[in-house]
PDB file of C-alpha atoms in Angstrom:
ATOM      1  CA  UNK A   1       0.122  -0.004   0.149  1.00  0.00           C
ATOM      2  CA  UNK A   2       2.524   2.155   0.726  1.00  0.00           C
ATOM      3  CA  UNK A   3       4.463   1.499  -2.075  1.00  0.00           C
ATOM      4  CA  UNK A   4       1.634   2.183  -4.415  1.00  0.00           C
ATOM      5  CA  UNK A   5       0.794   5.516  -2.709  1.00  0.00           C
ATOM      6  CA  UNK A   6       4.886   6.930  -3.423  1.00  0.00           C
ATOM      7  CA  UNK A   7       4.211   5.660  -6.813  1.00  0.00           C
ATOM      8  CA  UNK A   8       1.260   7.712  -7.259  1.00  0.00           C
ATOM      9  CA  UNK A   9       2.876  10.563  -6.038  1.00  0.00           C
ATOM     10  CA  UNK A  10       5.914  10.193  -8.093  1.00  0.00           C
ATOM     11  CA  UNK A  11       3.974   9.739 -11.323  1.00  0.00           C
ATOM     12  CA  UNK A  12       1.575  12.991 -10.490  1.00  0.00           C
ATOM     13  CA  UNK A  13       4.422  15.166  -9.655  1.00  0.00           C
ATOM     14  CA  UNK A  14       6.158  14.123 -12.950  1.00  0.00           C
ATOM     15  CA  UNK A  15       3.101  14.615 -14.898  1.00  0.00           C
ATOM     16  CA  UNK A  16       2.679  18.218 -13.577  1.00  0.00           C
ATOM     17  CA  UNK A  17       6.231  19.108 -14.481  1.00  0.00           C
ATOM     18  CA  UNK A  18       5.667  18.073 -17.584  1.00  0.00           C
ATOM     19  CA  UNK A  19       2.756  19.490 -18.708  1.00  0.00           C
ATOM     20  CA  UNK A  20       3.309  22.976 -17.044  1.00  0.00           C
ATOM     21  CA  UNK A  21       6.364  25.383 -16.235  1.00  0.00           C
ATOM     22  CA  UNK A  22       6.533  24.419 -12.834  1.00  0.00           C
ATOM     23  CA  UNK A  23       9.715  25.045 -10.241  1.00  0.00           C
ATOM     24  CA  UNK A  24       9.652  21.801  -8.389  1.00  0.00           C
ATOM     25  CA  UNK A  25      10.819  21.314  -4.791  1.00  0.00           C
ATOM     26  CA  UNK A  26      11.717  18.261  -2.558  1.00  0.00           C
ATOM     27  CA  UNK A  27      12.109  18.046   1.147  1.00  0.00           C
ATOM     28  CA  UNK A  28      12.925  15.455   3.178  1.00  0.00           C
ATOM     29  CA  UNK A  29      11.832  16.132   7.003  1.00  0.00           C
ATOM     30  CA  UNK A  30       9.836  18.666   8.481  1.00  0.00           C
ATOM     31  CA  UNK A  31       6.584  18.638  10.242  1.00  0.00           C
ATOM     32  CA  UNK A  32       6.261  15.086  10.203  1.00  0.00           C
ATOM     33  CA  UNK A  33       9.653  13.824  11.134  1.00  0.00           C
ATOM     34  CA  UNK A  34       9.958  12.991  14.811  1.00  0.00           C
ATOM     35  CA  UNK A  35      10.409  10.466  17.508  1.00  0.00           C
ATOM     36  CA  UNK A  36       8.368   9.366  19.961  1.00  0.00           C
ATOM     37  CA  UNK A  37       8.645   7.225  22.869  1.00  0.00           C
ATOM     38  CA  UNK A  38       5.987   5.912  25.050  1.00  0.00           C
ATOM     39  CA  UNK A  39       6.263   4.397  28.084  1.00  0.00           C
ATOM     40  CA  UNK A  40       3.034   2.616  29.977  1.00  0.00           C
ATOM     41  CA  UNK A  41       2.944  -1.100  30.581  1.00  0.00           C
ATOM     42  CA  UNK A  42       5.896  -1.456  28.186  1.00  0.00           C
ATOM     43  CA  UNK A  43       8.295   1.011  26.522  1.00  0.00           C
ATOM     44  CA  UNK A  44       7.583   1.714  22.766  1.00  0.00           C
ATOM     45  CA  UNK A  45       9.491   4.013  20.289  1.00  0.00           C
ATOM     46  CA  UNK A  46       7.593   5.446  17.280  1.00  0.00           C
ATOM     47  CA  UNK A  47      10.046   7.377  14.237  1.00  0.00           C
ATOM     48  CA  UNK A  48       7.995   8.913  11.541  1.00  0.00           C
ATOM     49  CA  UNK A  49       9.603  10.474   8.326  1.00  0.00           C
ATOM     50  CA  UNK A  50       7.890  13.645   6.451  1.00  0.00           C
ATOM     51  CA  UNK A  51       8.759  13.824   2.444  1.00  0.00           C
ATOM     52  CA  UNK A  52       7.363  16.789   0.443  1.00  0.00           C
ATOM     53  CA  UNK A  53       7.141  18.193  -2.775  1.00  0.00           C
ATOM     54  CA  UNK A  54       6.156  21.607  -3.565  1.00  0.00           C
ATOM     55  CA  UNK A  55       5.068  22.632  -6.989  1.00  0.00           C
ATOM     56  CA  UNK A  56       5.340  26.544  -7.892  1.00  0.00           C
ATOM     57  CA  UNK A  57       2.902  27.155 -10.973  1.00  0.00           C
ATOM     58  CA  UNK A  58       3.327  30.755 -11.248  1.00  0.00           C
ATOM     59  CA  UNK A  59       4.152  33.987  -9.042  1.00  0.00           C
ATOM     60  CA  UNK A  60       4.445  32.028  -5.810  1.00  0.00           C
ATOM     61  CA  UNK A  61       1.067  30.070  -6.165  1.00  0.00           C
ATOM     62  CA  UNK A  62       1.218  26.334  -6.061  1.00  0.00           C
ATOM     63  CA  UNK A  63       0.917  23.434  -4.241  1.00  0.00           C
ATOM     64  CA  UNK A  64       2.139  21.378  -1.804  1.00  0.00           C
ATOM     65  CA  UNK A  65       1.901  17.605  -2.153  1.00  0.00           C
ATOM     66  CA  UNK A  66       3.561  15.171   0.642  1.00  0.00           C
ATOM     67  CA  UNK A  67       3.564  11.818   2.834  1.00  0.00           C
ATOM     68  CA  UNK A  68       4.640  10.908   6.420  1.00  0.00           C
ATOM     69  CA  UNK A  69       5.516   7.187   6.655  1.00  0.00           C
ATOM     70  CA  UNK A  70       5.815   5.439  10.074  1.00  0.00           C
ATOM     71  CA  UNK A  71       6.111   1.595  11.030  1.00  0.00           C
ATOM     72  CA  UNK A  72       2.732   1.000  10.223  1.00  0.00           C
ATOM     73  CA  UNK A  73       0.859   4.154   9.212  1.00  0.00           C
ATOM     74  CA  UNK A  74       0.915   6.682   6.032  1.00  0.00           C
ATOM     75  CA  UNK A  75      -0.598  10.345   6.053  1.00  0.00           C
ATOM     76  CA  UNK A  76      -0.879  11.859   2.665  1.00  0.00           C
ATOM     77  CA  UNK A  77      -1.414  15.603   2.378  1.00  0.00           C
ATOM     78  CA  UNK A  78      -2.230  17.868  -0.177  1.00  0.00           C
ATOM     79  CA  UNK A  79      -2.326  21.715   0.228  1.00  0.00           C
ATOM     80  CA  UNK A  80      -2.112  24.964  -1.276  1.00  0.00           C
ATOM     81  CA  UNK A  81       1.599  27.090  -0.737  1.00  0.00           C
ATOM     82  CA  UNK A  82       2.085  30.823  -1.165  1.00  0.00           C
ATOM     83  CA  UNK A  83       5.893  31.104  -1.653  1.00  0.00           C
ATOM     84  CA  UNK A  84       7.812  34.653  -1.648  1.00  0.00           C
ATOM     85  CA  UNK A  85      11.721  35.601  -1.846  1.00  0.00           C
ATOM     86  CA  UNK A  86      12.556  37.276   1.724  1.00  0.00           C
ATOM     87  CA  UNK A  87      16.363  37.659   0.559  1.00  0.00           C
ATOM     88  CA  UNK A  88      18.422  36.236  -2.315  1.00  0.00           C
ATOM     89  CA  UNK A  89      18.749  33.086  -0.438  1.00  0.00           C
ATOM     90  CA  UNK A  90      16.060  32.690   2.095  1.00  0.00           C
ATOM     91  CA  UNK A  91      12.473  31.811   0.577  1.00  0.00           C
ATOM     92  CA  UNK A  92       9.027  32.086   2.723  1.00  0.00           C
ATOM     93  CA  UNK A  93       6.840  29.500   2.303  1.00  0.00           C
ATOM     94  CA  UNK A  94       3.096  29.266   3.764  1.00  0.00           C
ATOM     95  CA  UNK A  95       0.899  26.587   3.065  1.00  0.00           C
ATOM     96  CA  UNK A  96      -2.262  25.035   4.118  1.00  0.00           C
ATOM     97  CA  UNK A  97      -4.387  22.178   3.249  1.00  0.00           C
ATOM     98  CA  UNK A  98      -5.928  18.735   4.431  1.00  0.00           C
ATOM     99  CA  UNK A  99      -3.870  15.518   5.738  1.00  0.00           C
ATOM    100  CA  UNK A 100      -5.874  12.437   5.025  1.00  0.00           C
ATOM    101  CA  UNK A 101      -4.528   9.563   7.029  1.00  0.00           C
ATOM    102  CA  UNK A 102      -4.388   5.701   6.210  1.00  0.00           C
ATOM    103  CA  UNK A 103      -3.707   4.142   8.968  1.00  0.00           C
ATOM    104  CA  UNK A 104      -5.899   1.345  10.000  1.00  0.00           C
ATOM    105  CA  UNK A 105      -9.111   3.541  10.048  1.00  0.00           C
ATOM    106  CA  UNK A 106      -9.065   6.902   7.832  1.00  0.00           C
ATOM    107  CA  UNK A 107      -8.645  10.145   9.303  1.00  0.00           C
ATOM    108  CA  UNK A 108      -8.808  13.855   8.947  1.00  0.00           C
ATOM    109  CA  UNK A 109      -6.715  16.545   9.792  1.00  0.00           C
ATOM    110  CA  UNK A 110      -6.120  20.338   8.555  1.00  0.00           C
ATOM    111  CA  UNK A 111      -2.527  22.078   8.506  1.00  0.00           C
ATOM    112  CA  UNK A 112      -1.300  25.415   8.037  1.00  0.00           C
ATOM    113  CA  UNK A 113       2.480  25.435   7.957  1.00  0.00           C
ATOM    114  CA  UNK A 114       5.223  28.562   7.930  1.00  0.00           C
ATOM    115  CA  UNK A 115       8.373  27.380   6.445  1.00  0.00           C
ATOM    116  CA  UNK A 116      11.804  29.533   5.444  1.00  0.00           C
ATOM    117  CA  UNK A 117      14.130  27.853   3.332  1.00  0.00           C
ATOM    118  CA  UNK A 118      17.600  28.692   3.673  1.00  0.00           C
ATOM    119  CA  UNK A 119      19.553  28.314   0.402  1.00  0.00           C
ATOM    120  CA  UNK A 120      22.938  26.354   0.922  1.00  0.00           C
ATOM    121  CA  UNK A 121      23.970  26.222  -2.498  1.00  0.00           C
ATOM    122  CA  UNK A 122      22.408  27.370  -5.632  1.00  0.00           C
ATOM    123  CA  UNK A 123      19.720  23.909  -6.040  1.00  0.00           C
ATOM    124  CA  UNK A 124      19.939  23.049  -2.285  1.00  0.00           C
ATOM    125  CA  UNK A 125      18.053  24.109   0.859  1.00  0.00           C
ATOM    126  CA  UNK A 126      17.236  23.887   4.541  1.00  0.00           C
ATOM    127  CA  UNK A 127      13.863  24.088   5.437  1.00  0.00           C
ATOM    128  CA  UNK A 128      12.814  25.495   8.809  1.00  0.00           C
ATOM    129  CA  UNK A 129       9.410  25.942  10.189  1.00  0.00           C
ATOM    130  CA  UNK A 130       6.663  25.190  12.161  1.00  0.00           C
ATOM    131  CA  UNK A 131       2.565  25.394  11.999  1.00  0.00           C
ATOM    132  CA  UNK A 132      -0.794  23.761  13.715  1.00  0.00           C
ATOM    133  CA  UNK A 133      -2.776  20.808  12.678  1.00  0.00           C
ATOM    134  CA  UNK A 134      -6.548  20.635  14.001  1.00  0.00           C
ATOM    135  CA  UNK A 135      -7.033  16.925  14.331  1.00  0.00           C
ATOM    136  CA  UNK A 136     -11.117  16.220  13.511  1.00  0.00           C
ATOM    137  CA  UNK A 137     -10.731  12.548  14.114  1.00  0.00           C
ATOM    138  CA  UNK A 138     -11.373   9.276  12.157  1.00  0.00           C
ATOM    139  CA  UNK A 139     -13.947   9.216   9.815  1.00  0.00           C
ATOM    140  CA  UNK A 140     -17.161   6.986  10.786  1.00  0.00           C
ATOM    141  CA  UNK A 141     -18.880   6.378  13.765  1.00  0.00           C
ATOM    142  CA  UNK A 142     -16.445   8.605  15.882  1.00  0.00           C
ATOM    143  CA  UNK A 143     -15.789  11.206  13.764  1.00  0.00           C
ATOM    144  CA  UNK A 144     -15.241  14.486  15.063  1.00  0.00           C
ATOM    145  CA  UNK A 145     -16.247  13.288  18.890  1.00  0.00           C
ATOM    146  CA  UNK A 146     -12.794  14.745  20.376  1.00  0.00           C
ATOM    147  CA  UNK A 147     -11.376  17.324  18.062  1.00  0.00           C
ATOM    148  CA  UNK A 148      -7.967  18.537  18.839  1.00  0.00           C
ATOM    149  CA  UNK A 149      -5.491  21.491  17.979  1.00  0.00           C
ATOM    150  CA  UNK A 150      -1.790  20.631  17.791  1.00  0.00           C
ATOM    151  CA  UNK A 151       1.161  22.771  17.529  1.00  0.00           C
ATOM    152  CA  UNK A 152       3.675  20.697  16.138  1.00  0.00           C
ATOM    153  CA  UNK A 153       8.061  21.580  17.354  1.00  0.00           C
ATOM    154  CA  UNK A 154       9.669  24.194  15.303  1.00  0.00           C
ATOM    155  CA  UNK A 155      10.903  21.006  12.145  1.00  0.00           C
ATOM    156  CA  UNK A 156      14.253  20.872  10.020  1.00  0.00           C
ATOM    157  CA  UNK A 157      14.342  19.532   6.991  1.00  0.00           C
ATOM    158  CA  UNK A 158      16.628  19.526   3.990  1.00  0.00           C
ATOM    159  CA  UNK A 159      15.542  20.008   0.697  1.00  0.00           C
ATOM    160  CA  UNK A 160      16.778  20.688  -3.217  1.00  0.00           C
ATOM    161  CA  UNK A 161      15.106  22.213  -6.397  1.00  0.00           C
ATOM    162  CA  UNK A 162      14.857  20.690  -9.276  1.00  0.00           C
TER     163      UNK A 162
END
């Protein structure tokens, strides 16, 4: 399942890039990359890694497509992204959209992110940012019973422009 979703994302990015004049950025790390240690009856460790593709169509307007992978879960996100230059080597990206959790039960979240891309070379950058996530719960009987509001810790990611 995870391989199919990632293959679909890669094909989607390649198709959009081929059909339009699109600036494409790939970021590994970021909002969804973290480790979590839980100690209750037994200790468990959970590690997530986040990958995101940013598509800039025209004048800073575009979309972002992301996937967060962990041991037995996958979340797919899609949203609008606005990008603007802060200086010659720093960009600001504001994103908003939805996250679809493809865990054993399907979940729905909304997110807003604010990121700074600091360019190390012409095509490589470090992304620093944060945002917030509203967790609306699982789609089904328990949908929206206990919504939560999460502010993730500041994140760091590494990216490349294509």
